[in-house]
CSV table of C-alpha atoms and ligand atoms in Angstrom, one decimal:
chain,number,residue,atom,x,y,z
A,1,UNK,CA,-5.0,22.0,2.7
A,2,UNK,CA,-5.7,18.5,4.1
A,3,UNK,CA,-3.3,15.6,3.7
A,4,UNK,CA,-5.0,12.2,4.4
A,5,UNK,CA,-2.6,9.6,5.6
A,6,UNK,CA,0.9,9.8,7.3
A,7,UNK,CA,2.8,6.9,5.7
A,8,UNK,CA,5.8,7.6,3.5
A,9,UNK,CA,3.8,9.5,1.0
A,10,UNK,CA,1.9,11.7,3.5
A,11,UNK,CA,5.1,12.5,5.4
A,12,UNK,CA,6.9,13.5,2.2
A,13,UNK,CA,4.0,15.8,1.3
A,14,UNK,CA,4.2,17.3,4.9
A,15,UNK,CA,7.9,17.9,4.5
A,16,UNK,CA,7.5,19.8,1.2
A,17,UNK,CA,4.5,21.8,2.5
A,18,UNK,CA,6.7,22.9,5.4
A,19,UNK,CA,9.5,23.8,3.1
A,20,UNK,CA,7.2,25.9,0.9
A,21,UNK,CA,6.1,27.9,4.0
A,22,UNK,CA,2.7,26.4,4.6
A,23,UNK,CA,1.8,26.8,8.3
A,24,UNK,CA,0.4,24.3,10.7
A,25,UNK,CA,-3.4,24.6,10.6
A,26,UNK,CA,-3.3,23.4,14.2
A,27,UNK,CA,-1.0,26.2,15.4
A,28,UNK,CA,-2.4,28.9,13.1
A,29,UNK,CA,-6.0,27.9,12.2
A,30,UNK,CA,-6.7,31.1,10.2
A,31,UNK,CA,-3.5,31.1,8.3
A,32,UNK,CA,-3.8,31.6,4.5
A,33,UNK,CA,-1.5,28.8,3.5
A,34,UNK,CA,-1.8,26.1,6.1
A,35,UNK,CA,-2.2,22.4,6.3
A,36,UNK,CA,-3.0,19.5,8.5
A,37,UNK,CA,-2.3,15.7,8.1
A,38,UNK,CA,-5.0,13.3,9.3
A,39,UNK,CA,-3.9,9.8,10.0
A,40,UNK,CA,-6.0,6.8,11.1
A,41,UNK,CA,-3.2,5.1,13.1
A,42,UNK,CA,-2.7,5.9,16.7
A,43,UNK,CA,1.0,6.3,16.3
A,44,UNK,CA,3.7,6.9,13.6
A,45,UNK,CA,4.5,4.2,11.1
A,46,UNK,CA,1.7,4.0,8.5
A,47,UNK,CA,1.2,0.5,7.1
A,48,UNK,CA,4.6,-0.6,8.4
A,49,UNK,CA,3.0,-0.9,11.9
A,50,UNK,CA,1.1,-3.9,10.6
A,51,UNK,CA,3.7,-5.9,8.6
A,52,UNK,CA,4.2,-9.4,9.8
A,53,UNK,CA,6.7,-10.1,12.6
A,54,UNK,CA,9.3,-12.0,10.4
A,55,UNK,CA,9.6,-9.2,7.8
A,56,UNK,CA,12.9,-7.8,8.8
A,57,UNK,CA,15.0,-4.9,7.5
A,58,UNK,CA,17.0,-7.6,5.7
A,59,UNK,CA,14.0,-9.0,3.8
A,60,UNK,CA,12.2,-5.8,2.9
A,61,UNK,CA,12.9,-4.6,-0.7
A,62,UNK,CA,14.6,-1.5,0.5
A,63,UNK,CA,13.2,1.6,2.2
A,64,UNK,CA,14.2,5.0,0.9
A,65,UNK,CA,15.0,7.7,3.3
A,66,UNK,CA,12.3,10.2,3.9
A,67,UNK,CA,13.2,13.6,2.5
A,68,UNK,CA,15.9,15.5,4.4
A,69,UNK,CA,16.3,12.8,7.1
A,70,UNK,CA,18.8,9.9,6.9
A,71,UNK,CA,17.9,6.6,8.4
A,72,UNK,CA,20.5,5.6,11.1
A,73,UNK,CA,21.9,2.2,10.5
A,74,UNK,CA,19.7,-0.5,11.9
A,75,UNK,CA,20.2,-4.2,12.7
A,76,UNK,CA,19.2,-6.1,9.5
A,77,UNK,CA,17.5,-8.6,11.8
A,78,UNK,CA,15.2,-5.9,13.3
A,79,UNK,CA,11.6,-6.4,12.4
A,80,UNK,CA,10.5,-3.7,9.9
A,81,UNK,CA,7.3,-3.2,11.9
A,82,UNK,CA,9.4,-1.7,14.7
A,83,UNK,CA,12.4,-0.2,12.8
A,84,UNK,CA,10.4,1.8,10.3
A,85,UNK,CA,7.8,3.3,12.7
A,86,UNK,CA,10.7,4.4,15.0
A,87,UNK,CA,12.3,6.1,12.0
A,88,UNK,CA,9.0,7.8,11.0
A,89,UNK,CA,8.5,8.9,14.6
A,90,UNK,CA,11.9,10.6,14.7
A,91,UNK,CA,11.1,12.3,11.4
A,92,UNK,CA,7.8,13.6,12.6
A,93,UNK,CA,9.4,15.0,15.7
A,94,UNK,CA,12.2,16.6,13.8
A,95,UNK,CA,10.0,18.2,11.1
A,96,UNK,CA,7.3,19.2,13.6
A,97,UNK,CA,4.5,18.1,11.3
A,98,UNK,CA,0.9,19.0,12.2
A,99,UNK,CA,-0.4,15.4,12.4
A,100,UNK,CA,-3.7,14.5,14.0
A,101,UNK,CA,-4.3,10.9,15.0
A,102,UNK,CA,-6.1,8.7,15.3
A,103,UNK,CA,-8.4,10.4,12.7
A,104,UNK,CA,-10.1,8.3,10.1
A,105,UNK,CA,-11.4,10.2,7.1
A,106,UNK,CA,-14.8,8.8,6.2
A,107,UNK,CA,-15.8,10.8,3.1
A,108,UNK,CA,-14.8,13.8,0.9
A,109,UNK,CA,-17.5,15.8,-0.8
A,110,UNK,CA,-17.7,19.1,-2.7
A,111,UNK,CA,-19.1,22.0,-0.6
A,112,UNK,CA,-20.7,23.4,-3.8
A,113,UNK,CA,-20.6,23.2,-7.6
A,114,UNK,CA,-17.8,25.7,-8.0
A,115,UNK,CA,-14.7,24.2,-9.6
A,116,UNK,CA,-12.5,26.1,-7.2
A,117,UNK,CA,-14.9,25.8,-4.2
A,118,UNK,CA,-14.0,24.0,-1.0
A,119,UNK,CA,-13.9,20.2,-0.3
A,120,UNK,CA,-15.4,19.0,2.9
A,121,UNK,CA,-13.3,16.2,4.5
A,122,UNK,CA,-15.5,14.3,7.0
A,123,UNK,CA,-13.8,12.2,9.7
A,124,UNK,CA,-14.6,10.4,12.9
A,125,UNK,CA,-13.2,13.5,14.7
A,126,UNK,CA,-15.0,16.3,12.8
A,127,UNK,CA,-15.1,18.0,9.4
A,128,UNK,CA,-12.4,20.0,7.7
A,129,UNK,CA,-12.9,22.4,4.8
A,130,UNK,CA,-10.0,22.6,2.4
A,131,UNK,CA,-9.1,24.1,-1.0
A,132,UNK,CA,-7.2,21.0,-1.9
A,133,UNK,CA,-6.6,17.5,-0.6
A,134,UNK,CA,-3.5,15.3,-1.0
A,135,UNK,CA,-4.6,11.7,-0.5
A,136,UNK,CA,-1.9,9.4,0.8
A,137,UNK,CA,-3.9,6.5,2.2
A,138,UNK,CA,-1.9,3.7,0.7
A,139,UNK,CA,-3.3,0.2,0.1
A,140,UNK,CA,-3.0,-1.8,3.3
A,141,UNK,CA,-6.5,-1.1,4.5
A,142,UNK,CA,-8.0,-2.4,1.3
A,143,UNK,CA,-7.0,-6.1,0.9
A,144,UNK,CA,-8.1,-8.0,-2.2
A,145,UNK,CA,-9.7,-11.4,-1.6
A,146,UNK,CA,-11.1,-13.0,-4.8
A,147,UNK,CA,-14.4,-14.9,-4.7
A,148,UNK,CA,-14.4,-18.7,-5.3
A,149,UNK,CA,-17.4,-21.0,-5.3
A,150,UNK,CA,-17.9,-22.7,-2.0
A,151,UNK,CA,-15.7,-20.2,-0.1
A,152,UNK,CA,-18.1,-19.7,2.8
A,153,UNK,CA,-18.4,-23.5,3.2
A,154,UNK,CA,-14.7,-24.0,4.1
A,155,UNK,CA,-14.4,-25.5,7.6
A,156,UNK,CA,-10.8,-24.4,8.2
A,157,UNK,CA,-9.3,-20.9,8.6
A,158,UNK,CA,-9.0,-18.3,5.9
A,159,UNK,CA,-6.8,-15.3,6.2
A,160,UNK,CA,-5.2,-12.5,4.1
A,161,UNK,CA,-1.5,-11.5,4.0
A,162,UNK,CA,-2.7,-8.5,6.1
A,163,UNK,CA,-3.6,-10.9,9.0
A,164,UNK,CA,-0.4,-13.0,8.8
A,165,UNK,CA,1.8,-12.5,11.8
A,166,UNK,CA,4.3,-15.4,11.9
A,167,UNK,CA,4.9,-18.9,10.7
A,168,UNK,CA,4.4,-20.4,14.2
A,169,UNK,CA,0.6,-20.4,13.8
A,170,UNK,CA,0.9,-22.8,10.8
A,171,UNK,CA,3.1,-25.5,12.4
A,172,UNK,CA,2.1,-29.0,11.2
A,173,UNK,CA,-0.7,-27.7,9.0
A,174,UNK,CA,-1.6,-28.2,5.4
A,175,UNK,CA,-1.9,-24.7,3.8
A,176,UNK,CA,-3.2,-23.5,0.4
A,177,UNK,CA,-1.3,-20.3,-0.3
A,178,UNK,CA,-2.9,-18.2,-3.1
A,179,UNK,CA,-1.1,-15.5,-5.0
A,180,UNK,CA,1.8,-14.8,-7.3
A,181,UNK,CA,3.4,-11.7,-5.8
A,182,UNK,CA,6.4,-10.9,-3.6
A,183,UNK,CA,4.5,-11.4,-0.4
A,184,UNK,CA,3.3,-14.8,-1.5
A,185,UNK,CA,6.8,-16.0,-2.3
A,186,UNK,CA,8.1,-14.7,1.0
A,187,UNK,CA,5.3,-16.4,2.9
A,188,UNK,CA,5.7,-19.6,0.9
A,189,UNK,CA,9.4,-19.8,1.8
A,190,UNK,CA,8.7,-19.2,5.5
A,191,UNK,CA,5.6,-21.3,6.1
A,192,UNK,CA,6.9,-24.3,4.1
A,193,UNK,CA,9.6,-24.7,6.7
A,194,UNK,CA,6.9,-25.7,9.3
A,195,UNK,CA,3.9,-26.8,7.2
A,196,UNK,CA,2.9,-28.5,3.9
A,197,UNK,CA,2.2,-25.7,1.5
A,198,UNK,CA,0.4,-25.9,-1.8
A,199,UNK,CA,1.0,-22.8,-3.9
A,200,UNK,CA,-1.8,-21.7,-6.2
A,201,UNK,CA,-1.5,-18.9,-8.8
A,202,UNK,CA,-3.7,-17.8,-11.7
A,203,UNK,CA,-0.8,-17.4,-14.1
A,204,UNK,CA,2.6,-19.1,-14.2
A,205,UNK,CA,4.8,-16.8,-12.2
A,206,UNK,CA,7.5,-15.1,-14.2
A,207,UNK,CA,10.9,-14.8,-12.5
A,208,UNK,CA,13.3,-12.3,-14.0
A,209,UNK,CA,16.8,-13.6,-14.6
A,210,UNK,CA,19.9,-11.6,-14.0
A,211,UNK,CA,18.6,-9.4,-11.1
A,212,UNK,CA,16.9,-6.1,-11.3
A,213,UNK,CA,18.6,-2.9,-12.5
A,214,UNK,CA,16.4,-0.3,-10.9
A,215,UNK,CA,17.6,2.5,-13.1
A,216,UNK,CA,16.6,0.6,-16.3
A,217,UNK,CA,13.7,-1.8,-15.3
A,218,UNK,CA,12.4,0.6,-12.6
A,219,UNK,CA,12.1,3.3,-15.2
A,220,UNK,CA,10.4,1.0,-17.6
A,221,UNK,CA,7.9,-0.2,-15.0
A,222,UNK,CA,7.1,3.4,-13.9
A,223,UNK,CA,6.5,4.5,-17.5
A,224,UNK,CA,4.0,1.6,-18.0
A,225,UNK,CA,2.1,2.3,-14.8
A,226,UNK,CA,2.1,6.0,-15.6
A,227,UNK,CA,0.7,5.4,-19.1
A,228,UNK,CA,-2.1,3.3,-17.6
A,229,UNK,CA,-3.1,5.9,-15.0
A,230,UNK,CA,-2.9,8.7,-17.5
A,231,UNK,CA,-5.2,6.8,-19.8
A,232,UNK,CA,-7.6,6.2,-16.8
A,233,UNK,CA,-7.1,2.5,-16.9
A,234,UNK,CA,-7.4,0.3,-13.8
A,235,UNK,CA,-3.8,-0.7,-12.9
A,236,UNK,CA,-2.8,-4.3,-12.4
A,237,UNK,CA,-1.0,-5.8,-9.5
A,238,UNK,CA,2.6,-4.7,-8.8
A,239,UNK,CA,4.0,-8.0,-9.9
A,240,UNK,CA,2.1,-7.8,-13.2
A,241,UNK,CA,4.4,-4.9,-14.1
A,242,UNK,CA,7.6,-5.9,-12.3
A,243,UNK,CA,7.6,-9.8,-12.4
A,244,UNK,CA,9.4,-11.6,-9.6
A,245,UNK,CA,13.0,-11.5,-8.8
A,246,UNK,CA,15.3,-14.4,-7.7
A,247,UNK,CA,15.6,-12.9,-4.2
A,248,UNK,CA,17.4,-14.9,-1.5
A,249,UNK,CA,14.1,-16.2,-0.1
A,250,UNK,CA,12.9,-17.2,-3.6
A,251,UNK,CA,16.1,-19.1,-4.2
A,252,UNK,CA,15.9,-20.7,-0.8
A,253,UNK,CA,12.4,-21.9,-1.5
A,254,UNK,CA,13.5,-23.3,-4.8
A,255,UNK,CA,16.4,-25.1,-3.3
A,256,UNK,CA,14.2,-26.8,-0.8
A,257,UNK,CA,11.7,-27.8,-3.5
A,258,UNK,CA,9.0,-25.6,-2.1
A,259,UNK,CA,8.6,-23.4,-5.1
A,260,UNK,CA,6.2,-25.6,-6.9
A,261,UNK,CA,3.2,-23.8,-8.4
A,262,UNK,CA,-0.2,-25.3,-9.1
A,263,UNK,CA,-2.8,-23.7,-11.4
A,264,UNK,CA,-5.6,-22.0,-9.5
A,265,UNK,CA,-8.2,-24.3,-7.8
A,266,UNK,CA,-11.7,-24.1,-9.2
A,267,UNK,CA,-13.7,-24.5,-6.0
A,268,UNK,CA,-13.5,-24.5,-2.2
A,269,UNK,CA,-15.1,-27.3,-0.3
A,270,UNK,CA,-15.5,-27.7,3.5
A,271,UNK,CA,-12.3,-29.8,3.8
A,272,UNK,CA,-10.1,-28.4,1.1
A,273,UNK,CA,-9.7,-27.1,-2.4
A,274,UNK,CA,-10.8,-28.7,-5.7
A,275,UNK,CA,-7.9,-28.6,-8.1
A,276,UNK,CA,-8.1,-27.8,-11.8
A,277,UNK,CA,-7.5,-31.5,-12.6
A,278,UNK,CA,-10.6,-32.5,-10.4
A,279,UNK,CA,-8.7,-33.9,-7.4
A,280,UNK,CA,-9.3,-32.6,-3.9
A,281,UNK,CA,-6.4,-31.3,-1.8
A,282,UNK,CA,-7.4,-31.3,1.9
A,283,UNK,CA,-6.1,-28.2,3.7
A,284,UNK,CA,-6.5,-26.6,7.2
A,285,UNK,CA,-5.9,-23.1,6.1
A,286,UNK,CA,-6.2,-20.9,3.0
A,287,UNK,CA,-3.9,-18.0,3.0
A,288,UNK,CA,-4.9,-15.3,0.5
A,289,UNK,CA,-1.7,-13.5,-0.5
A,290,UNK,CA,-3.7,-11.8,-3.2
A,291,UNK,CA,-2.6,-8.2,-2.7
A,292,UNK,CA,-4.2,-4.9,-2.1
A,293,UNK,CA,-5.9,-2.0,-4.0
A,294,UNK,CA,-5.7,1.7,-3.4
A,295,UNK,CA,-7.7,2.6,-0.3
A,296,UNK,CA,-9.9,5.3,-1.8
A,297,UNK,CA,-13.4,4.5,-0.7
A,298,UNK,CA,-13.7,7.8,1.2
A,299,UNK,CA,-13.3,9.6,-2.1
A,300,UNK,CA,-16.2,7.8,-3.7
A,301,UNK,CA,-18.6,10.8,-3.2
A,302,UNK,CA,-16.3,12.8,-5.5
A,303,UNK,CA,-17.0,10.4,-8.4
A,304,UNK,CA,-13.4,10.5,-9.6
A,305,UNK,CA,-13.7,7.1,-11.4
A,306,UNK,CA,-14.5,6.7,-15.0
A,307,UNK,CA,-16.8,4.1,-16.5
A,308,UNK,CA,-13.9,1.5,-16.5
A,309,UNK,CA,-13.3,2.0,-12.8
A,310,UNK,CA,-10.0,3.8,-13.4
A,311,UNK,CA,-9.0,7.3,-12.3
A,312,UNK,CA,-7.5,9.4,-15.0
A,313,UNK,CA,-4.4,11.2,-13.7
A,314,UNK,CA,-2.1,14.1,-14.8
A,315,UNK,CA,1.0,13.4,-12.7
A,316,UNK,CA,-0.4,13.3,-9.1
A,317,UNK,CA,-3.4,15.3,-10.0
A,318,UNK,CA,-6.8,13.8,-10.7
A,319,UNK,CA,-8.0,14.9,-14.1
A,320,UNK,CA,-11.6,15.1,-13.1
A,321,UNK,CA,-10.9,17.3,-10.1
A,322,UNK,CA,-7.6,19.2,-10.0
A,323,UNK,CA,-8.1,20.0,-6.3
A,324,UNK,CA,-7.4,16.3,-5.6
A,325,UNK,CA,-4.0,14.7,-5.7
A,326,UNK,CA,-3.3,11.0,-5.2
A,327,UNK,CA,0.2,10.1,-4.0
A,328,UNK,CA,1.5,6.6,-3.2
A,329,UNK,CA,-0.8,5.7,-6.0
A,330,UNK,CA,-0.2,4.1,-9.4
A,331,UNK,CA,3.5,4.7,-10.3
A,332,UNK,CA,4.3,6.1,-6.9
A,333,UNK,CA,3.5,2.9,-4.9
A,334,UNK,CA,7.0,2.5,-3.5
A,335,UNK,CA,9.0,4.4,-0.9
A,336,UNK,CA,11.0,6.3,-3.5
A,337,UNK,CA,7.9,6.9,-5.6
A,338,UNK,CA,6.0,8.2,-2.5
A,339,UNK,CA,8.8,10.6,-1.8
A,340,UNK,CA,8.7,12.0,-5.3
A,341,UNK,CA,4.9,12.1,-5.5
A,342,UNK,CA,4.7,14.1,-2.2
A,343,UNK,CA,7.1,16.7,-3.7
A,344,UNK,CA,5.3,16.8,-7.0
A,345,UNK,CA,1.9,17.2,-5.5
A,346,UNK,CA,3.0,20.1,-3.3
A,347,UNK,CA,4.8,21.7,-6.2
A,348,UNK,CA,1.8,21.5,-8.5
A,349,UNK,CA,-0.7,22.8,-6.0
A,350,UNK,CA,-1.7,26.5,-6.3
A,351,UNK,CA,-1.1,29.2,-3.7
A,352,UNK,CA,-3.6,30.4,-1.1
A,353,UNK,CA,-4.8,27.1,0.0
A,354,UNK,CA,-6.0,26.8,3.5
A,355,UNK,CA,-8.0,24.3,5.6
A,356,UNK,CA,-10.4,25.5,8.3
A,357,UNK,CA,-12.2,23.5,11.0
A,358,UNK,CA,-15.9,23.6,10.3
A,359,UNK,CA,-17.0,21.5,13.2
A,360,UNK,CA,-15.5,18.9,15.5
B,401,FAD,C1,4.2,-6.3,2.6
B,401,FAD,C2,4.7,-5.1,1.8
B,401,FAD,C3,6.0,-4.8,1.8
B,401,FAD,C4,6.5,-3.7,1.1
B,401,FAD,N1,7.8,-3.4,1.1
B,401,FAD,C5,8.3,-2.4,0.4
B,401,FAD,C6,9.7,-2.1,0.4
B,401,FAD,O1,10.5,-2.8,1.0
B,401,FAD,N2,10.1,-1.0,-0.3
B,401,FAD,C7,9.2,-0.1,-0.9
B,401,FAD,O2,9.7,0.9,-1.5
B,401,FAD,N3,7.9,-0.4,-0.9
B,401,FAD,C8,7.4,-1.5,-0.2
B,401,FAD,N4,6.1,-1.7,-0.2
B,401,FAD,C9,5.2,-0.8,-0.9
B,401,FAD,C10,4.8,0.2,0.2
B,401,FAD,O3,3.4,0.0,0.5
B,401,FAD,C11,5.1,1.6,-0.1
B,401,FAD,O4,6.4,1.7,-0.4
B,401,FAD,C12,4.9,2.6,1.0
B,401,FAD,O5,5.3,2.1,2.3
B,401,FAD,C13,3.5,3.0,1.1
B,401,FAD,O6,3.4,4.3,1.7
B,401,FAD,P1,2.1,5.1,1.7
B,401,FAD,O7,2.4,6.3,2.4
B,401,FAD,O8,1.6,5.2,0.3
B,401,FAD,O9,1.1,4.2,2.5
B,401,FAD,P2,0.9,3.6,4.0
B,401,FAD,O10,2.2,3.3,4.6
B,401,FAD,O11,-0.1,2.5,3.9
B,401,FAD,O12,0.3,4.8,4.8
B,401,FAD,C14,-1.1,5.2,4.6
B,401,FAD,C15,-1.5,5.8,5.9
B,401,FAD,O13,-2.8,6.4,5.6
B,401,FAD,C16,-3.7,6.0,6.7
B,401,FAD,N5,-5.1,5.9,6.2
B,401,FAD,C17,-5.6,5.0,5.4
B,401,FAD,N6,-6.9,5.3,5.2
B,401,FAD,C18,-7.2,6.4,5.9
B,401,FAD,C19,-8.3,7.2,6.1
B,401,FAD,N7,-9.5,7.0,5.5
B,401,FAD,N8,-8.2,8.3,6.9
B,401,FAD,C20,-7.1,8.6,7.5
B,401,FAD,N9,-5.9,7.9,7.4
B,401,FAD,C21,-6.0,6.8,6.6
B,401,FAD,C22,-3.1,4.6,7.1
B,401,FAD,O14,-3.6,4.3,8.5
B,401,FAD,C23,-1.6,4.9,7.0
B,401,FAD,O15,-1.1,5.4,8.2
B,401,FAD,C24,5.6,-2.8,0.5
B,401,FAD,C25,4.2,-3.1,0.5
B,401,FAD,C26,3.7,-4.3,1.2
B,401,FAD,C27,2.3,-4.5,1.2
């Protein structure tokens, strides 16, 4: 079996494969039940390696422990991009997971037309044949940037959340910040301390009053996303299901008068953005905090998508090809969801699965 990706979801799958007695395909290449994890990063940490500098353990939403391995207490001021990768590294070492990195999977294809035949997993480091694949590639490598007329004519800088490092680079600037999600609100609160920020969203952001009771609202959100993926619908953004919370940074931005939303601009011009009311707002930078989509391009040859662009799921299993499991996808796009999905995918996979190196 091949697991693609070693973030929270892939590591959870690895843990459960170990527990169920799957051998390392690296130590025992011919073993009947064996697995390998292929990860594009050059070190442990998944997407956490790339979070912006000022995202600390105090400002993340909360990171669930990986299975069977408690996080040791960390300084709340520690950057998440250091603390989480250190935790993942310790987990990988403790669990002795067979992870190969850096290995980027470029495509997955069917070796033949047999429904239980092998899948060929092509990567920049060779090809693997597997009876099943657990895909855990997250979203970070697939940022969404919407298209607006005149975008290419803009004379200033455009960047996505993915490229944001810290507020210092915006000092004294005029910034158009686009997006209505959690990252947008965090970045608005930060950058508005050193720059003039104009916040644009397509829809009026909805802030939930009275906090978030995960055991109630969390369950409700998960059922809605599950219903969408089981119907093969394209899922919306995280915030379209969860809405926004009055987090300390949202409240701080509100208190400073920074949480002022404008309707989406209609056009981008060399010196700025043309507002819905026809006026021009000159800006130096456009920051697209417009989210991410599941990074599944390498699975395209398997034609898992329906005519609406969605992938119909049964739990973690793809309805169109039961050999393929997607974890950290749909309802499992959170650290706790990724944990559970890793467990569920391994549980549901049949016995006698084994990968073998075809070429490298
Ligand atoms: C800014 C931000 C903050 C967040 N904060 C929280 C939070 O506080 N709490 C929470 O529960 N959730 C949070 N989330 C959601 C978060 O993304 C998930 O909870 C979780 O970290 C995702 O884990 P993952 O394993 O699915 O993906 P990732 O951590 O993205 O891991 C995917 C791995 O797959 C690798 N990969 C990708 N493509 C390939 C390929 N083709 N071949 C090989 N390897 C590949 C990547 O390099 C990466 O190592 C946050 C998301 C964002 C964007």
